[in-house]
Short mmCIF file of C-alpha atoms in Angstrom, two decimals:
data_model
loop_
_atom_site.label_atom_id
_atom_site.label_comp_id
_atom_site.label_asym_id
_atom_site.label_seq_id
_atom_site.Cartn_x
_atom_site.Cartn_y
_atom_site.Cartn_z
CA PRO A 11 69.44 103.92 101.67
CA GLY A 12 72.47 102.38 103.31
CA THR A 13 75.40 100.30 102.18
CA SER A 14 76.22 97.39 104.42
CA LEU A 15 78.77 95.58 102.29
CA THR A 16 81.02 95.69 99.30
CA PHE A 17 81.16 93.25 96.43
CA GLY A 18 84.68 92.11 95.68
CA GLY A 19 87.18 93.56 98.12
CA LEU A 20 90.90 93.16 98.61
CA ALA A 21 92.71 89.91 97.89
CA THR A 22 93.73 88.29 101.17
CA ASN A 23 95.29 85.10 102.47
CA THR A 24 94.35 82.94 105.47
CA LYS A 25 96.27 85.28 107.81
CA ALA A 26 94.12 88.26 106.70
CA GLU A 27 97.14 89.83 105.00
CA VAL A 28 96.43 92.00 101.96
CA LEU A 29 97.97 90.51 98.83
CA GLN A 30 99.74 92.36 96.05
CA ALA A 31 99.03 91.64 92.37
CA ASP A 32 101.86 89.09 92.36
CA GLY A 33 100.24 87.20 95.26
CA LEU A 34 102.79 88.21 97.89
CA PRO A 35 101.52 89.79 101.13
CA VAL A 36 101.96 93.49 101.81
CA LYS A 37 104.10 93.72 104.94
CA ASN A 38 102.10 94.71 108.05
CA LEU A 39 98.85 95.36 106.15
CA TYR A 40 95.83 93.36 107.30
CA VAL A 41 92.17 93.54 106.40
CA ALA A 42 88.97 92.51 108.15
CA GLY A 43 85.24 92.67 107.59
CA GLU A 44 83.91 94.05 104.35
CA GLY A 45 87.39 94.83 103.07
CA THR A 46 88.11 91.13 102.62
CA GLY A 47 87.64 89.80 99.13
CA GLY A 48 86.47 86.54 97.68
CA PHE A 49 83.04 86.32 99.29
CA PHE A 50 80.19 88.13 97.58
CA TYR A 51 79.93 88.86 93.88
CA ASP A 52 76.33 88.50 92.76
CA ASP A 53 74.30 88.00 95.94
CA TYR A 54 74.43 88.63 99.68
CA PHE A 55 73.11 86.52 102.55
CA GLY A 56 71.70 88.71 105.31
CA GLY A 57 73.79 88.99 108.48
CA THR A 58 76.92 87.38 107.10
CA CYS A 59 78.89 90.64 106.95
CA MET A 60 78.95 90.88 110.75
CA THR A 61 80.32 87.35 111.02
CA ARG A 62 83.09 88.24 108.57
CA CYS A 63 83.95 91.32 110.63
CA VAL A 64 84.33 89.29 113.83
CA VAL A 65 86.17 86.33 112.33
CA PHE A 66 88.60 88.25 110.15
CA GLY A 67 89.11 90.89 112.83
CA HIS A 68 90.25 88.13 115.18
CA ILE A 69 92.50 86.56 112.52
CA ALA A 70 94.00 89.93 111.57
CA ALA A 71 94.73 90.77 115.22
CA GLU A 72 96.42 87.42 115.82
CA SER A 73 98.47 87.78 112.64
CA ALA A 74 99.56 91.31 113.55
CA ILE A 75 100.60 90.20 117.05
CA GLU A 76 102.73 87.40 115.55
CA THR A 77 104.86 90.01 113.76
CA LEU A 78 105.79 91.82 117.00
#
């Protein structure tokens, strides 16, 4: 058997920044793909994890570059 995704994940904002419990972003910590939270809890639609990896990877890279 294999695991292709996680249920739950880390809390993030629209810049792919990881959020602390108080809702503030953790400085210079970004997440992409299956690490992002807020998507799957009870069910999974086949193939959507790869889309999340590409989209949030792009967002995280852009956000990280903005901090340079």
